[in-house]
């Protein structure tokens, strides 16, 4: 079993990258940087993958350039993962803090999933709220949950290769933010998981890659 770690980071956001690097060094996680798509100030209609009519029908509004940039950045990380030979990918946004024991907890749950042969696509490790879940197993105070209603937020995600391939096969156009898309897709196929309590939290700094998106207070107390 091999896990590759990616950090999504905009070109020029050196301070964010340094903070992420410090967090991951403490956690014992080497990583590769994914250069984020910069959607700031971009007219969404100039982005070929954007389907505004579908966005209006599904979301009731148009998407911002930042939302589309965030989606394309996660799409890029999936493609980068599938070009590697890793079994799993941990994808983190650079505005995060990670539990220093995350490696042990993640490895334990991945081993459990392999041994149980449970089929899954994506694990959300950064969601605070969980609705409609089934407890699969627990370890060291953390629960691995089958998320029948996949939680919002993309601060920290773990992909299986099967899930990453299925995502690319399903993907066609962008009609909602990436976290809404994962909820739509994974609630339909019931192959989403999550870990509670969360292993990553937002750092408290406003995100660069999804600038312009209003977010609720995430309760940013440190671990």
Short mmCIF file of C-alpha atoms in Angstrom, two decimals:
data_model
loop_
_atom_site.label_atom_id
_atom_site.label_comp_id
_atom_site.label_asym_id
_atom_site.label_seq_id
_atom_site.Cartn_x
_atom_site.Cartn_y
_atom_site.Cartn_z
CA UNK A 1 0.00 0.00 0.00
CA UNK A 2 1.37 3.39 -0.99
CA UNK A 3 -0.11 6.83 -0.32
CA UNK A 4 0.96 9.96 -2.18
CA UNK A 5 0.21 13.40 -0.72
CA UNK A 6 -0.62 16.48 -2.79
CA UNK A 7 -0.98 20.10 -1.66
CA UNK A 8 -2.98 22.39 -3.94
CA UNK A 9 -1.30 25.79 -4.00
CA UNK A 10 -1.43 28.84 -6.25
CA UNK A 11 1.75 30.05 -7.93
CA UNK A 12 3.12 32.89 -5.82
CA UNK A 13 1.42 31.79 -2.60
CA UNK A 14 4.74 31.01 -0.94
CA UNK A 15 3.67 31.78 2.63
CA UNK A 16 0.77 29.33 2.41
CA UNK A 17 3.05 26.68 0.98
CA UNK A 18 5.56 27.22 3.80
CA UNK A 19 2.84 26.88 6.43
CA UNK A 20 1.55 23.71 4.78
CA UNK A 21 5.09 22.30 4.57
CA UNK A 22 5.63 22.94 8.28
CA UNK A 23 2.37 21.19 9.15
CA UNK A 24 3.22 18.17 7.00
CA UNK A 25 6.78 17.90 8.29
CA UNK A 26 5.41 17.66 11.82
CA UNK A 27 2.97 14.99 10.65
CA UNK A 28 5.75 13.12 8.80
CA UNK A 29 4.17 13.53 5.36
CA UNK A 30 6.31 14.27 2.30
CA UNK A 31 4.22 15.84 -0.44
CA UNK A 32 4.06 17.03 -4.02
CA UNK A 33 2.74 20.47 -4.90
CA UNK A 34 -0.15 20.81 -7.35
CA UNK A 35 -0.13 24.18 -9.08
CA UNK A 36 -3.68 25.49 -8.69
CA UNK A 37 -5.74 26.98 -11.49
CA UNK A 38 -6.01 30.70 -10.82
CA UNK A 39 -9.62 31.67 -11.41
CA UNK A 40 -9.37 35.09 -9.76
CA UNK A 41 -10.71 37.76 -12.08
CA UNK A 42 -11.40 35.26 -14.85
CA UNK A 43 -14.69 35.50 -16.76
CA UNK A 44 -16.26 32.05 -16.21
CA UNK A 45 -17.69 32.07 -19.73
CA UNK A 46 -14.13 31.96 -21.11
CA UNK A 47 -13.55 28.58 -19.40
CA UNK A 48 -14.55 25.82 -21.78
CA UNK A 49 -15.45 23.28 -19.08
CA UNK A 50 -18.02 25.61 -17.50
CA UNK A 51 -21.71 24.95 -18.22
CA UNK A 52 -23.54 28.08 -17.07
CA UNK A 53 -27.01 26.89 -18.10
CA UNK A 54 -26.57 23.74 -16.01
CA UNK A 55 -25.21 25.81 -13.11
CA UNK A 56 -28.28 28.05 -13.16
CA UNK A 57 -30.56 25.00 -13.28
CA UNK A 58 -28.75 23.11 -10.51
CA UNK A 59 -27.44 25.85 -8.20
CA UNK A 60 -29.85 28.64 -9.05
CA UNK A 61 -26.91 30.96 -9.73
CA UNK A 62 -23.80 31.41 -11.81
CA UNK A 63 -20.40 30.19 -10.59
CA UNK A 64 -17.45 32.45 -9.85
CA UNK A 65 -14.04 32.16 -11.46
CA UNK A 66 -12.67 31.11 -8.06
CA UNK A 67 -15.15 28.24 -7.76
CA UNK A 68 -14.27 26.99 -11.22
CA UNK A 69 -10.57 27.36 -10.47
CA UNK A 70 -10.98 25.28 -7.30
CA UNK A 71 -12.80 22.57 -9.28
CA UNK A 72 -10.12 22.48 -11.98
CA UNK A 73 -7.37 22.35 -9.34
CA UNK A 74 -8.89 19.24 -7.75
CA UNK A 75 -9.41 17.73 -11.19
CA UNK A 76 -5.70 18.31 -11.88
CA UNK A 77 -4.72 16.59 -8.63
CA UNK A 78 -6.76 13.52 -9.60
CA UNK A 79 -5.07 13.31 -12.98
CA UNK A 80 -1.66 13.72 -11.34
CA UNK A 81 -2.49 10.90 -8.93
CA UNK A 82 -3.53 8.54 -11.73
CA UNK A 83 -0.28 9.26 -13.57
CA UNK A 84 1.59 7.94 -10.51
CA UNK A 85 1.81 4.34 -9.27
CA UNK A 86 0.44 5.15 -5.80
CA UNK A 87 -2.48 3.17 -4.38
CA UNK A 88 -4.10 6.17 -2.70
CA UNK A 89 -3.85 9.96 -2.80
CA UNK A 90 -4.20 12.38 0.10
CA UNK A 91 -5.19 15.75 -1.39
CA UNK A 92 -4.94 18.83 0.82
CA UNK A 93 -5.70 22.48 0.21
CA UNK A 94 -2.94 24.75 1.44
CA UNK A 95 -5.15 26.63 3.95
CA UNK A 96 -5.23 23.77 6.43
CA UNK A 97 -3.92 22.43 9.72
CA UNK A 98 -3.43 18.69 10.02
CA UNK A 99 -3.53 16.42 13.04
CA UNK A 100 0.03 15.40 13.90
CA UNK A 101 -1.10 11.76 14.20
CA UNK A 102 -2.90 11.76 10.85
CA UNK A 103 -0.49 9.32 9.18
CA UNK A 104 -1.09 6.59 11.75
CA UNK A 105 -4.86 7.05 11.70
CA UNK A 106 -5.14 7.15 7.91
CA UNK A 107 -2.90 4.11 7.45
CA UNK A 108 -4.92 2.15 10.00
CA UNK A 109 -8.20 2.87 8.24
CA UNK A 110 -6.77 2.17 4.77
CA UNK A 111 -5.45 -1.19 5.98
CA UNK A 112 -8.87 -1.96 7.43
CA UNK A 113 -10.57 -1.08 4.14
CA UNK A 114 -8.17 -3.30 2.21
CA UNK A 115 -8.68 -6.24 4.55
CA UNK A 116 -12.46 -5.87 4.60
CA UNK A 117 -12.55 -5.37 0.80
CA UNK A 118 -14.98 -2.50 1.29
CA UNK A 119 -15.47 -0.67 -2.02
CA UNK A 120 -15.11 3.10 -1.76
CA UNK A 121 -14.16 6.08 -3.90
CA UNK A 122 -13.38 9.07 -1.68
CA UNK A 123 -12.86 9.83 2.03
CA UNK A 124 -13.50 13.29 3.41
CA UNK A 125 -11.15 13.88 6.36
CA UNK A 126 -11.92 17.57 6.85
CA UNK A 127 -15.69 17.75 7.32
CA UNK A 128 -17.08 18.98 10.62
CA UNK A 129 -20.70 17.93 10.08
CA UNK A 130 -21.82 14.43 9.13
CA UNK A 131 -25.38 13.51 8.19
CA UNK A 132 -26.78 10.06 7.45
CA UNK A 133 -23.76 7.90 8.23
CA UNK A 134 -23.00 4.32 9.27
CA UNK A 135 -20.07 3.60 11.58
CA UNK A 136 -17.72 1.10 9.94
CA UNK A 137 -14.88 0.94 12.49
CA UNK A 138 -13.00 3.09 14.97
CA UNK A 139 -9.42 3.63 16.09
CA UNK A 140 -7.79 5.81 18.74
CA UNK A 141 -10.87 7.99 19.20
CA UNK A 142 -11.62 8.35 15.48
CA UNK A 143 -14.50 6.81 13.54
CA UNK A 144 -14.49 5.71 9.92
CA UNK A 145 -17.99 6.41 8.63
CA UNK A 146 -19.88 5.37 5.51
CA UNK A 147 -21.21 8.77 4.41
CA UNK A 148 -24.51 8.11 2.66
CA UNK A 149 -24.90 11.91 2.35
CA UNK A 150 -21.36 13.00 1.48
CA UNK A 151 -20.18 16.00 3.57
CA UNK A 152 -19.26 19.38 2.14
CA UNK A 153 -15.70 20.84 2.21
CA UNK A 154 -12.57 19.78 0.35
CA UNK A 155 -9.86 20.80 2.82
CA UNK A 156 -8.68 17.18 3.03
CA UNK A 157 -9.59 14.20 0.83
CA UNK A 158 -8.30 10.67 0.26
CA UNK A 159 -8.81 9.05 -3.14
CA UNK A 160 -8.71 5.39 -4.08
CA UNK A 161 -7.52 4.66 -7.61
CA UNK A 162 -10.90 3.15 -8.41
CA UNK A 163 -12.61 6.31 -7.21
CA UNK A 164 -10.29 8.63 -9.12
CA UNK A 165 -10.90 6.70 -12.34
CA UNK A 166 -14.66 6.71 -11.77
CA UNK A 167 -14.58 10.47 -11.16
CA UNK A 168 -12.81 11.14 -14.44
CA UNK A 169 -15.21 8.85 -16.28
CA UNK A 170 -18.20 10.69 -14.78
CA UNK A 171 -16.84 14.20 -15.19
CA UNK A 172 -18.11 16.19 -18.17
CA UNK A 173 -18.76 19.86 -17.39
CA UNK A 174 -18.56 22.12 -14.33
CA UNK A 175 -21.99 23.13 -13.06
CA UNK A 176 -21.42 23.49 -9.31
CA UNK A 177 -18.54 23.97 -6.84
CA UNK A 178 -16.34 20.91 -6.35
CA UNK A 179 -17.65 20.03 -2.88
CA UNK A 180 -21.25 20.19 -4.12
CA UNK A 181 -20.25 18.00 -7.04
CA UNK A 182 -18.75 15.36 -4.73
CA UNK A 183 -21.93 15.37 -2.65
CA UNK A 184 -24.09 14.98 -5.79
CA UNK A 185 -21.91 12.21 -7.22
CA UNK A 186 -21.09 10.22 -4.09
CA UNK A 187 -24.54 10.39 -2.55
CA UNK A 188 -25.83 8.86 -5.77
CA UNK A 189 -23.32 5.96 -5.88
CA UNK A 190 -22.98 5.59 -2.06
CA UNK A 191 -19.20 5.14 -2.21
CA UNK A 192 -18.17 8.06 -0.03
CA UNK A 193 -16.62 7.83 3.44
CA UNK A 194 -15.54 10.29 6.10
CA UNK A 195 -13.50 10.34 9.31
CA UNK A 196 -14.80 11.86 12.53
CA UNK A 197 -13.55 13.89 14.26
CA UNK A 198 -11.86 15.53 11.29
CA UNK A 199 -8.12 15.15 10.73
CA UNK A 200 -7.64 18.50 9.00
CA UNK A 201 -9.19 21.86 9.75
CA UNK A 202 -9.02 25.19 7.90
CA UNK A 203 -6.11 27.30 9.11
CA UNK A 204 -8.30 30.36 9.46
CA UNK A 205 -6.74 32.22 6.53
CA UNK A 206 -9.04 32.99 3.58
CA UNK A 207 -8.47 30.62 0.69
CA UNK A 208 -6.70 31.84 -2.45
CA UNK A 209 -7.96 29.23 -4.91
CA UNK A 210 -11.65 29.81 -4.22
CA UNK A 211 -11.51 33.57 -3.65
CA UNK A 212 -14.93 35.18 -3.76
CA UNK A 213 -16.75 32.22 -2.24
CA UNK A 214 -18.58 32.99 0.98
CA UNK A 215 -17.97 30.36 3.66
CA UNK A 216 -19.59 29.75 7.01
CA UNK A 217 -17.55 29.97 10.20
CA UNK A 218 -15.75 26.66 10.37
CA UNK A 219 -15.04 26.83 14.13
CA UNK A 220 -11.31 27.21 13.60
CA UNK A 221 -10.04 26.13 17.00
CA UNK A 222 -6.63 24.39 16.85
CA UNK A 223 -6.23 20.64 17.54
#
